[in-house]
mmCIF file of C-alpha atoms in Angstrom:
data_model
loop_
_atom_site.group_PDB
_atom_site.id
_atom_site.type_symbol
_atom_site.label_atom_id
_atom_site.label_comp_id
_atom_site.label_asym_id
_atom_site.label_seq_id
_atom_site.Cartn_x
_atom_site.Cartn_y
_atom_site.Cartn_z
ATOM 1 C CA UNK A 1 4.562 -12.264 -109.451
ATOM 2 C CA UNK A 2 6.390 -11.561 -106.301
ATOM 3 C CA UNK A 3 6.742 -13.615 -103.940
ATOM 4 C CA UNK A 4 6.016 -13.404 -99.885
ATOM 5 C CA UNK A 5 9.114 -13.192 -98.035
ATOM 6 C CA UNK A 6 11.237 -13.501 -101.394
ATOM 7 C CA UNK A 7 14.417 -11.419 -101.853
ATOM 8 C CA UNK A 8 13.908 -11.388 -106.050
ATOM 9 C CA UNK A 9 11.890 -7.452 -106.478
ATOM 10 C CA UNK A 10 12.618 -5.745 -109.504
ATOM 11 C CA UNK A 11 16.255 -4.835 -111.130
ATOM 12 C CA UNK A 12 16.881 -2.536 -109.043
ATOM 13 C CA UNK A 13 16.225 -5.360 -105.706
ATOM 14 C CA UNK A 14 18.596 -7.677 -107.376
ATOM 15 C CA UNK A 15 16.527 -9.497 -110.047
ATOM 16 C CA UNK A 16 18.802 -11.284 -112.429
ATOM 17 C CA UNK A 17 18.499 -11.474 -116.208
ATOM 18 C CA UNK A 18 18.211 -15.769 -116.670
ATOM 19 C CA UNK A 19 18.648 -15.142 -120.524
ATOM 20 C CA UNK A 20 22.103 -13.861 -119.477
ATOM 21 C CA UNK A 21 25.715 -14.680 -117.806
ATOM 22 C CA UNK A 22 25.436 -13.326 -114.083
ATOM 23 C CA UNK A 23 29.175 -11.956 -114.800
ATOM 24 C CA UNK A 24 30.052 -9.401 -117.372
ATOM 25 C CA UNK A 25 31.233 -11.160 -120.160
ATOM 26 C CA UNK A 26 33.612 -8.533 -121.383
ATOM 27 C CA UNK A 27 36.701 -9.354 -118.874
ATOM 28 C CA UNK A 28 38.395 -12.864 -118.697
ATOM 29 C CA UNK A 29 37.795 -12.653 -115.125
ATOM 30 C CA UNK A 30 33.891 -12.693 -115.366
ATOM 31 C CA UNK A 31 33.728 -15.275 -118.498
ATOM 32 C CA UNK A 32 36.128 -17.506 -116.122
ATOM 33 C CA UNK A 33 33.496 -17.135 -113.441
ATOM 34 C CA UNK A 34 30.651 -18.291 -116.283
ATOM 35 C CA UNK A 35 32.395 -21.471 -117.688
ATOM 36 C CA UNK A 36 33.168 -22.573 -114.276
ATOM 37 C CA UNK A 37 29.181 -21.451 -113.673
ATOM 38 C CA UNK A 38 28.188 -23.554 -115.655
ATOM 39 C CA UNK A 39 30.719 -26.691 -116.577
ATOM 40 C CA UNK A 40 30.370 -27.820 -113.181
ATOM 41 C CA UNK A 41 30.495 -31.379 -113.959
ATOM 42 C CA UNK A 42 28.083 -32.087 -110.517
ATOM 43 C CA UNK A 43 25.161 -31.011 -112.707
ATOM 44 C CA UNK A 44 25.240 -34.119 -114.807
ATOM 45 C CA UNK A 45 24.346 -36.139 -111.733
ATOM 46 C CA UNK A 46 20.778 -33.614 -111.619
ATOM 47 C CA UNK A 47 17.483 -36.254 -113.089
ATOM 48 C CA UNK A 48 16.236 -35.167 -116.573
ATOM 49 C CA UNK A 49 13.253 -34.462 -114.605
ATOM 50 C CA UNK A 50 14.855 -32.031 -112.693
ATOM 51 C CA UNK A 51 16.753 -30.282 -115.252
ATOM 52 C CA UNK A 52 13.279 -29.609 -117.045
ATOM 53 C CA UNK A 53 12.078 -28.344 -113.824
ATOM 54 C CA UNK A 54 14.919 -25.682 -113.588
ATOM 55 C CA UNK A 55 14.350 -24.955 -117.295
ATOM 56 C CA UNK A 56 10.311 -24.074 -116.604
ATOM 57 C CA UNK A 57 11.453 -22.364 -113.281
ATOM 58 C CA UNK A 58 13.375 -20.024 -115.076
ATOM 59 C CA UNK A 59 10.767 -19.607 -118.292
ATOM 60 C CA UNK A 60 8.106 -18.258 -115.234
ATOM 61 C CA UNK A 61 10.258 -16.064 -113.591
ATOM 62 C CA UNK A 62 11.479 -14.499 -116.780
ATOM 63 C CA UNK A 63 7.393 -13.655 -117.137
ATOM 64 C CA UNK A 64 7.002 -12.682 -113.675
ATOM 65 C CA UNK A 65 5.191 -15.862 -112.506
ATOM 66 C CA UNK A 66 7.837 -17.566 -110.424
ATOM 67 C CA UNK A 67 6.453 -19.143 -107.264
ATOM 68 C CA UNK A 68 6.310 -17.493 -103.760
ATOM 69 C CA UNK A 69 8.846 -17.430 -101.418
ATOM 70 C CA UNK A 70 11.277 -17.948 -104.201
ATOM 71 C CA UNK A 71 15.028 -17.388 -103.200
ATOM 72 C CA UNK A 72 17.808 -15.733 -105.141
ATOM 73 C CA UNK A 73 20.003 -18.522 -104.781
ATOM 74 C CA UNK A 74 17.099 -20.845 -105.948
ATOM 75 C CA UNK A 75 16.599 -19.062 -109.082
ATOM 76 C CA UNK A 76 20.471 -18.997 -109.757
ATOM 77 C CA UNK A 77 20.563 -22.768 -108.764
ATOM 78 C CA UNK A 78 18.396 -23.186 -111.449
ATOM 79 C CA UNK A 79 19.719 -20.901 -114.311
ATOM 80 C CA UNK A 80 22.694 -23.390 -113.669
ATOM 81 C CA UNK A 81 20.985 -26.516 -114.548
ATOM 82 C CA UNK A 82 19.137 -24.658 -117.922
ATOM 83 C CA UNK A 83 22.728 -23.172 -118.779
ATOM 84 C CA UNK A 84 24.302 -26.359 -118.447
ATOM 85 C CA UNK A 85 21.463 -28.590 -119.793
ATOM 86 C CA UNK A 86 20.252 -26.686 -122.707
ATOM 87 C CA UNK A 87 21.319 -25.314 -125.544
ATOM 88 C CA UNK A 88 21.367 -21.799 -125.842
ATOM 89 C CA UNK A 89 20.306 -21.006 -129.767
ATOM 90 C CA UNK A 90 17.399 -22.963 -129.557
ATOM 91 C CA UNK A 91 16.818 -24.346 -126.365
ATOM 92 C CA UNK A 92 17.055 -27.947 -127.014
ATOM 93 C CA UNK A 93 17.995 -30.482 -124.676
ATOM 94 C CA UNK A 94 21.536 -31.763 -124.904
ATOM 95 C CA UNK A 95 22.267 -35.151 -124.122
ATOM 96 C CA UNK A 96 24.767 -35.365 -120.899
ATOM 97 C CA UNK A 97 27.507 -36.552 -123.154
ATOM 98 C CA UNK A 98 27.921 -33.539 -125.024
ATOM 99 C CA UNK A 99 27.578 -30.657 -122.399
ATOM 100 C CA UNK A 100 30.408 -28.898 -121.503
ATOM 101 C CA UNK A 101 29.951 -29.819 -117.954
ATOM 102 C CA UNK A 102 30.533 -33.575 -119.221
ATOM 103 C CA UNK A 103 34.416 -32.292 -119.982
ATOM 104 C CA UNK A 104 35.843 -32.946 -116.919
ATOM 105 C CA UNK A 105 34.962 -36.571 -115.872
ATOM 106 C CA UNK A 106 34.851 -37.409 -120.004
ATOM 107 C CA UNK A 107 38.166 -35.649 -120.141
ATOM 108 C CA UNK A 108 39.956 -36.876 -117.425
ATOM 109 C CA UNK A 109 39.205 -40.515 -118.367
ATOM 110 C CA UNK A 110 40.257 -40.152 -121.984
ATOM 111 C CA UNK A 111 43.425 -38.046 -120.898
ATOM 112 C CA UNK A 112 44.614 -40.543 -118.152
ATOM 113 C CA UNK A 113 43.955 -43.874 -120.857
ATOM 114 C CA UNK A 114 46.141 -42.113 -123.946
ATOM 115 C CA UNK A 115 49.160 -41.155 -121.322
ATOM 116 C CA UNK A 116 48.457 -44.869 -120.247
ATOM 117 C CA UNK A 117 48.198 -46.767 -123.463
ATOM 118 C CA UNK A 118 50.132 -44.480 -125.984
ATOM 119 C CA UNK A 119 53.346 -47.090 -126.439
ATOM 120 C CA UNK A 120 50.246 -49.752 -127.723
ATOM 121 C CA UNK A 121 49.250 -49.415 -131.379
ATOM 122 C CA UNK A 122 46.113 -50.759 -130.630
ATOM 123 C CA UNK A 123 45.662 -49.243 -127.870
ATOM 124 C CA UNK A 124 46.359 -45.976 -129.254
ATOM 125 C CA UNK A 125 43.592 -46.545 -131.653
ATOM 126 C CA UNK A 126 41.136 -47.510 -129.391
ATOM 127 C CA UNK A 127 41.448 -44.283 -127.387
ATOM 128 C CA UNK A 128 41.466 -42.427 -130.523
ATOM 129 C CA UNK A 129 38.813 -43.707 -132.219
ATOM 130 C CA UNK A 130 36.303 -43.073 -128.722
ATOM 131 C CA UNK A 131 38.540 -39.736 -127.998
ATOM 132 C CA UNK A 132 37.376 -38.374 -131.438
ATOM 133 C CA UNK A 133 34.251 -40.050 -131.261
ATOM 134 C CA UNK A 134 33.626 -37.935 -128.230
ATOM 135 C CA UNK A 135 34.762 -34.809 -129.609
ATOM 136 C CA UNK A 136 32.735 -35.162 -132.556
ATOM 137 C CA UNK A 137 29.314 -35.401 -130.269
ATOM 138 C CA UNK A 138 30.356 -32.603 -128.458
ATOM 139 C CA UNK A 139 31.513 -29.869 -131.701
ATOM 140 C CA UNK A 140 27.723 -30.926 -132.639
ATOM 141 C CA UNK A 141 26.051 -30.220 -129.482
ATOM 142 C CA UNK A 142 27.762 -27.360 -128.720
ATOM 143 C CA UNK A 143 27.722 -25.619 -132.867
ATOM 144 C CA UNK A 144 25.682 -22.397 -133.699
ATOM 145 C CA UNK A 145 22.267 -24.078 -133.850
ATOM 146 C CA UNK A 146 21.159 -21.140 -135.865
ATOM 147 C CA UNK A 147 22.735 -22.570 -139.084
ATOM 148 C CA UNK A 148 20.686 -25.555 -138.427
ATOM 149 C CA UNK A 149 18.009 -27.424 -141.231
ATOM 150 C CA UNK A 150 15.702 -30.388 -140.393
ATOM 151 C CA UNK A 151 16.980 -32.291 -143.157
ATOM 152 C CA UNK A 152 20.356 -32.424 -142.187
ATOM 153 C CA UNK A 153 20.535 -35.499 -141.008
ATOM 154 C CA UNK A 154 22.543 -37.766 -142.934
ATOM 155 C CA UNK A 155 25.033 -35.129 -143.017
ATOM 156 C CA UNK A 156 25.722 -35.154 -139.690
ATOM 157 C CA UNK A 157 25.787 -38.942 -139.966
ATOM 158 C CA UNK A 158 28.721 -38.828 -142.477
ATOM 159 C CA UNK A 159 30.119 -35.784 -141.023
ATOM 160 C CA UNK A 160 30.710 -37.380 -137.500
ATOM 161 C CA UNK A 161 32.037 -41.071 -139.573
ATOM 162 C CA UNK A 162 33.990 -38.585 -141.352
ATOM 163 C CA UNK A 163 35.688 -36.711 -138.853
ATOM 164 C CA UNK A 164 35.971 -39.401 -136.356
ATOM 165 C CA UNK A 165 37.824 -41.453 -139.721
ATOM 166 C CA UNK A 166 40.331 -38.020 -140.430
ATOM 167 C CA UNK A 167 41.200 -37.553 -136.917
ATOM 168 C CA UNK A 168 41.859 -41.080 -135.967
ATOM 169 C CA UNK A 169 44.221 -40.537 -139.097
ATOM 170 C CA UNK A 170 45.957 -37.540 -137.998
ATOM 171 C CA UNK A 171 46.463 -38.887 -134.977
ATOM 172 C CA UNK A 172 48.318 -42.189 -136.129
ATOM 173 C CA UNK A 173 50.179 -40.463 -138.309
ATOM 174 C CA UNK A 174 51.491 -38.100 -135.316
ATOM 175 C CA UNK A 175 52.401 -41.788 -133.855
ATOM 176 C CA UNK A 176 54.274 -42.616 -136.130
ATOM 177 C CA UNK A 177 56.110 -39.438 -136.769
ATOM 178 C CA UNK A 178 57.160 -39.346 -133.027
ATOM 179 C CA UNK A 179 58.056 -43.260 -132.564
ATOM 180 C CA UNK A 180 61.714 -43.711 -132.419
ATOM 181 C CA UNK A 181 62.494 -40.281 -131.175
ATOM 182 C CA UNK A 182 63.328 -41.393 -127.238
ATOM 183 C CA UNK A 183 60.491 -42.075 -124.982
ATOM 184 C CA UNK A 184 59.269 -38.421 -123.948
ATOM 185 C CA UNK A 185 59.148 -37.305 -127.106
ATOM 186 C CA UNK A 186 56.677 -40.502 -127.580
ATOM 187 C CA UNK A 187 54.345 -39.091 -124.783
ATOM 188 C CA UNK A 188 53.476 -36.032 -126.387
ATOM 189 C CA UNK A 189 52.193 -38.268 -129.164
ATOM 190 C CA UNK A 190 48.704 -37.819 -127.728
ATOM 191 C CA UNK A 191 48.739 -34.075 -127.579
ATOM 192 C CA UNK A 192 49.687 -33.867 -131.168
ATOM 193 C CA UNK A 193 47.075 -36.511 -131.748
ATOM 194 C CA UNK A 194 44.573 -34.509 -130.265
ATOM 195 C CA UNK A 195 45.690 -31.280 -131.385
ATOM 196 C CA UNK A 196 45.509 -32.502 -135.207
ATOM 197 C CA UNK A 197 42.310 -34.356 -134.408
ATOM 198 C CA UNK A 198 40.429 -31.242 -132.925
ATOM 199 C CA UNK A 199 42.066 -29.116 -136.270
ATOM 200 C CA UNK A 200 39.748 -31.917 -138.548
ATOM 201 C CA UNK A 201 37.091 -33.258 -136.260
ATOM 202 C CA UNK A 202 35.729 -29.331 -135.361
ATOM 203 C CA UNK A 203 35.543 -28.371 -138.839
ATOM 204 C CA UNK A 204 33.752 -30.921 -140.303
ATOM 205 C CA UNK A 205 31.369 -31.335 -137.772
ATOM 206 C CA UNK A 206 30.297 -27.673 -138.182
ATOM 207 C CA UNK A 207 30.734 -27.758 -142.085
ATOM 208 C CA UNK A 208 27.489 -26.619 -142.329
ATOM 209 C CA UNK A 209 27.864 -23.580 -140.704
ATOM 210 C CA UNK A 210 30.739 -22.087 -142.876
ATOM 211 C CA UNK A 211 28.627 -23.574 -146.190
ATOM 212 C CA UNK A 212 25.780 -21.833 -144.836
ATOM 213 C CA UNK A 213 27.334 -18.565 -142.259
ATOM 214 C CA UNK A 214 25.878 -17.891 -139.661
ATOM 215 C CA UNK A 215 24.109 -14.871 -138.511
ATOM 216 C CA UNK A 216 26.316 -11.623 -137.791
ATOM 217 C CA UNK A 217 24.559 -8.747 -135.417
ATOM 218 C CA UNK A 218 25.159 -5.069 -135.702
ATOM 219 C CA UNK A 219 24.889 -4.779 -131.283
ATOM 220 C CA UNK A 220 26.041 -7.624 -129.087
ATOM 221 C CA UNK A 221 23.043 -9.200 -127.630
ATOM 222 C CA UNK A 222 20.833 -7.914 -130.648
ATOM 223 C CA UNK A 223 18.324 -10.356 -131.827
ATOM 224 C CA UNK A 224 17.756 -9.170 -135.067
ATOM 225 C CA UNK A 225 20.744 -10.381 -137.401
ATOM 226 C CA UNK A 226 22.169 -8.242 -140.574
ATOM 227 C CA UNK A 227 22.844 -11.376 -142.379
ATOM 228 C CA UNK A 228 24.454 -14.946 -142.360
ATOM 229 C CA UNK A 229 28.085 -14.832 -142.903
ATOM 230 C CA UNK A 230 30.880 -17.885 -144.020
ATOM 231 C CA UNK A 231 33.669 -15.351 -142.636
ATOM 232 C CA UNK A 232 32.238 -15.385 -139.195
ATOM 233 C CA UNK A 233 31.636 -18.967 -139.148
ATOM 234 C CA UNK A 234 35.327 -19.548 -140.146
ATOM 235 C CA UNK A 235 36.713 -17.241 -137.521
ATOM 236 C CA UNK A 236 33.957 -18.915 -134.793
ATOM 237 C CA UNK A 237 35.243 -22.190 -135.579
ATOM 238 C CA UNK A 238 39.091 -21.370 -135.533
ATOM 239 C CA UNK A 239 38.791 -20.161 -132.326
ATOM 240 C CA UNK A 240 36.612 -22.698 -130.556
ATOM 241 C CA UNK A 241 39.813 -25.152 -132.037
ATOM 242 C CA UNK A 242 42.684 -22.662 -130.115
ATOM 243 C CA UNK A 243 40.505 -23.170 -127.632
ATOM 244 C CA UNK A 244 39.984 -26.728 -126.948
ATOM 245 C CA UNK A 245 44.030 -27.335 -128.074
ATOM 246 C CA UNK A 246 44.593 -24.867 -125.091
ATOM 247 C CA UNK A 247 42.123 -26.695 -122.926
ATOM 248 C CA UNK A 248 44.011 -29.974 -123.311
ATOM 249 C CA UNK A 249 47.894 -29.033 -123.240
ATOM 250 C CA UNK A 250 48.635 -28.264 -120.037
ATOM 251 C CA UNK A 251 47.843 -31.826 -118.673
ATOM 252 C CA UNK A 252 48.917 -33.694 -121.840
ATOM 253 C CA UNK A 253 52.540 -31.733 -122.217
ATOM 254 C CA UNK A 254 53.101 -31.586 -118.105
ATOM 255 C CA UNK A 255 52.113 -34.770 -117.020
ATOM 256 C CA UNK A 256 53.599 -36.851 -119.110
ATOM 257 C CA UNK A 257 57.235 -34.708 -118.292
ATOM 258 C CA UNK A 258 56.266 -35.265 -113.974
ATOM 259 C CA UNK A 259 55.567 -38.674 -114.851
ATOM 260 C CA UNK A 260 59.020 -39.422 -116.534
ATOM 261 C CA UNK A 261 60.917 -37.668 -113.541
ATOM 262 C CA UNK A 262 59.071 -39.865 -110.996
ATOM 263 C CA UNK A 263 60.501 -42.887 -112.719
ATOM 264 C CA UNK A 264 64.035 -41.815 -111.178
ATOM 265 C CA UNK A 265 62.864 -42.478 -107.610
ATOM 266 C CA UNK A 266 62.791 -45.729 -105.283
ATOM 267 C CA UNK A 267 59.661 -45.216 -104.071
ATOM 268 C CA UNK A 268 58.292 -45.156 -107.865
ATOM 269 C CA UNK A 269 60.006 -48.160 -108.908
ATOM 270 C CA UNK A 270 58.887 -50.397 -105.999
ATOM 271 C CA UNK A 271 55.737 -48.917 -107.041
ATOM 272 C CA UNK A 272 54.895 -48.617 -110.557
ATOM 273 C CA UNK A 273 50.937 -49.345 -110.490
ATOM 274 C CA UNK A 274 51.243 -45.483 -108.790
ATOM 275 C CA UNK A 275 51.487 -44.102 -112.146
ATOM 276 C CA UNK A 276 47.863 -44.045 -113.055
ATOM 277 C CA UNK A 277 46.379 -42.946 -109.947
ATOM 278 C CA UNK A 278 49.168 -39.659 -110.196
ATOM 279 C CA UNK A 279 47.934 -39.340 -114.271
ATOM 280 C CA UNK A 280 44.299 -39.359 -112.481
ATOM 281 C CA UNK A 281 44.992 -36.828 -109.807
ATOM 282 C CA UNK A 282 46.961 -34.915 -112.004
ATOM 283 C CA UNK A 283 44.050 -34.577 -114.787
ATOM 284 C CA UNK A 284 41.840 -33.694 -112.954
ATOM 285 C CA UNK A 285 43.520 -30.662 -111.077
ATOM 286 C CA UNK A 286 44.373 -29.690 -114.609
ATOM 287 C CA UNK A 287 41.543 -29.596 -116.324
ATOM 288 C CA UNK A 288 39.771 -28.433 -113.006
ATOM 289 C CA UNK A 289 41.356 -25.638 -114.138
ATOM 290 C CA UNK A 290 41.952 -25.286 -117.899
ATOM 291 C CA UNK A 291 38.655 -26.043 -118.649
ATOM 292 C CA UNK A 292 36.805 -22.272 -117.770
ATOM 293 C CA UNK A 293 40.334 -20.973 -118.139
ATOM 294 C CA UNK A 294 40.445 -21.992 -121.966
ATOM 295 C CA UNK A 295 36.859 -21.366 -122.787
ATOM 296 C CA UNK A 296 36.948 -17.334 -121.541
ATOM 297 C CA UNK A 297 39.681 -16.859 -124.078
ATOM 298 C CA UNK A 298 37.282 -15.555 -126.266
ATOM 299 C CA UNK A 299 33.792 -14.608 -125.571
ATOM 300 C CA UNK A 300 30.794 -16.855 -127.185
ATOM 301 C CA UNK A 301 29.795 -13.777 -128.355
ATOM 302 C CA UNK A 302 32.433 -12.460 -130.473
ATOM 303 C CA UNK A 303 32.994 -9.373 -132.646
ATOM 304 C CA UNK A 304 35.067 -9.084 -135.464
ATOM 305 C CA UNK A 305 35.970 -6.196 -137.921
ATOM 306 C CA UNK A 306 33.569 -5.719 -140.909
ATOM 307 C CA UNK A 307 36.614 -5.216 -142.923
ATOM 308 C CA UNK A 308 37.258 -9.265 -142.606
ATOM 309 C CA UNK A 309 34.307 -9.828 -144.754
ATOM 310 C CA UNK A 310 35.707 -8.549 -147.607
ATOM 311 C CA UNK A 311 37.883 -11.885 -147.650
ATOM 312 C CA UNK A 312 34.725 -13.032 -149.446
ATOM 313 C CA UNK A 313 33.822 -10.459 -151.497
ATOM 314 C CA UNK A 314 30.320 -11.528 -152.181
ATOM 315 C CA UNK A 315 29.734 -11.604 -148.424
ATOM 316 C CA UNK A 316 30.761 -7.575 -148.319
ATOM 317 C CA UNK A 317 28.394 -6.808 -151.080
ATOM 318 C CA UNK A 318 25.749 -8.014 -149.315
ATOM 319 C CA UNK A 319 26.677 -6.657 -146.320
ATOM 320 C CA UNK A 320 26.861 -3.060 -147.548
ATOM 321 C CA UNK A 321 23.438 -3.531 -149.346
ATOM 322 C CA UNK A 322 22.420 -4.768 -146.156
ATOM 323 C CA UNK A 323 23.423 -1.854 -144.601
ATOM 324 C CA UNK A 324 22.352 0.671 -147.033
ATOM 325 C CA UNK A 325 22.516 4.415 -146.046
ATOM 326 C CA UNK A 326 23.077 3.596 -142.333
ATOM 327 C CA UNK A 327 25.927 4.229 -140.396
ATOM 328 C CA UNK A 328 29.352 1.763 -141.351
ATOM 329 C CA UNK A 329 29.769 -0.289 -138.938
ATOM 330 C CA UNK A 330 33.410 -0.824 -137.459
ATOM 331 C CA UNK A 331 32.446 -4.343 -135.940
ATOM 332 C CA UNK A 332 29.871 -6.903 -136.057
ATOM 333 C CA UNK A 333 28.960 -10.009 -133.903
ATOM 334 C CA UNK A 334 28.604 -13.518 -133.362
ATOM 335 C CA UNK A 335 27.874 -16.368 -131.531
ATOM 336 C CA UNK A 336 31.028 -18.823 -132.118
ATOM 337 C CA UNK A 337 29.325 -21.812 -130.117
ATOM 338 C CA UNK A 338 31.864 -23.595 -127.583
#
């Protein structure tokens, strides 16, 4: 239904497609302009209520039945909140702590505490063990929900022990590697840490999709899928790991380096306590930026070359049964979660 005095007509007035990205997802430019869409970290602050509110909003004025006098910018308002809030496989709720627009205050905190605490053992641990705790909740929030089985449950129990367990371990061992080798080399202990620990904690939270596949498409944005496949699962999951290592090095390689040359001046060493509120500041400019930056690398909905399933040759069998007499197809897609 229309609404009086409403600027939302048909397609051709303007009327947006909620199910999709307001920005062509085939450039970097307009996936940039999505992530940033919708990892703004001020929607965490919106009331469950209100994010449920946004959700129904949008689920009427898909069918036509949005209220009158309904603005554009209300409508787009509130494709933010579902975007950010919900997940989009099956539409569940996701808690606050695992949505991408969580990253940035989540992010910043962890960031600032391992450039702060990295020369403590302990303390190394402890940021660690809740970094990869963190990162765990999030690779499970944000998987391909299409893989998913209602009895799964204690799997993901001992898959997020597990990988919070392995990357702590990585992660120490990168310590100890590094210790010894002159102090800056020491800083980038928590990049490596992290880097490792993303290489083991994404994987084996999401174990079940590359035991299982998950569904390939003949046409991007097709709902009907061809079949499940491991080889698209592995390649999903590989690059959601580039891109969260990419998301996290520029702060964690330049800060600690701006940090070390700031130690050279007066004004520094009268000062010292100035360190953390620079690591804060700095952090949060960074990942301000890296965060969209890294995640339009690649789009969520990927395509790959049918040749790669033949890595698992039982996979391309079933794919060429699958597609029978039709036409070959030169690529298929995918939804590689974030």
């Amino acid at each position: 239904m229309k609404g009086k005095g409403s600027d939302l007509g048909d397609k051709s007035e303007g009327r947006i497609d909620v199910d999709k990205p307001l920005w062509s997802q085939d450039t970097y430019l307009g996936r940039w302009m999505h992530y940033a869409f919708i990892t703004d970290c001020r929607t965490v602050l919106v009331p469950e209520n209100k994010l449920w509110e946004a959700k129904k909003l949008c689920e009427d004025y898909k069918a036509r039945k949005e209220p009158e006098g309904l603005q554009r910018k209300d409508i787009i308002y509130a494709k933010k909140l579902k975007d950010s809030a919900f997940h989009p496989d099956n539409g569940e709720f996701m808690h606050v702590i695992g949505r991408m627009s969580f990253q940035l205050p989540a992010s910043v905190t962890l960031t600032a505490a391992m450039l702060t605490f990295y020369k403590s053992a302990f303390g190394m641990i402890a940021c660690q063990l809740i970094n990869q705790s963190f990162n765990a909740f999030v690779n499970y929030t944000n998987r391909n929900a299409m893989s998913d089985d209602p009895q799964d449950t204690d799997v993901i129990q001992q898959a997020f022990i597990l990988a919070t367990a392995a990357s702590c371990a990585a992660a120490l061992g990168f310590r100890k590697l590094f210790s010894g080798r002159g102090t800056l080399f020491t800083r980038f202990v928590p990049f490596c840490a992290v880097a490792a620990g993303n290489m083991v904690n994404l994987p084996i939270m999401r174990q079940r999709e590359i035991a299982r596949g998950i569904p390939i498409f003949a046409k991007n944005g097709d709902e009907v899928c061809i079949m499940k496949s491991q080889m698209a699962a592995v390649k999903g999951i590989s690059e959601c790991i580039l891109t969260r290592i990419i998301m996290a090095a520029p702060g964690m390689l330049m800060i600690p380096v701006i940090t070390q040359r700031m130690q050279s001046y007066c004004f520094y060493q009268l000062r010292p306590w100035i360190t953390f509120p620079v690591e804060i500041g700095l952090c949060t400019l960074c990942l301000l930026v890296t965060i969209p930056s890294a995640l339009a690398i690649f789009p969520q909905k990927n395509s790959m070359k049918s040749e790669l399933l033949k890595i698992y040759p039982e996979e391309y069998e079933i794919f060429r049964e699958k597609m029978g007499q039709r036409k070959h197809l030169d690529k298929v897609y995918y939804n590689k979660g974030l």
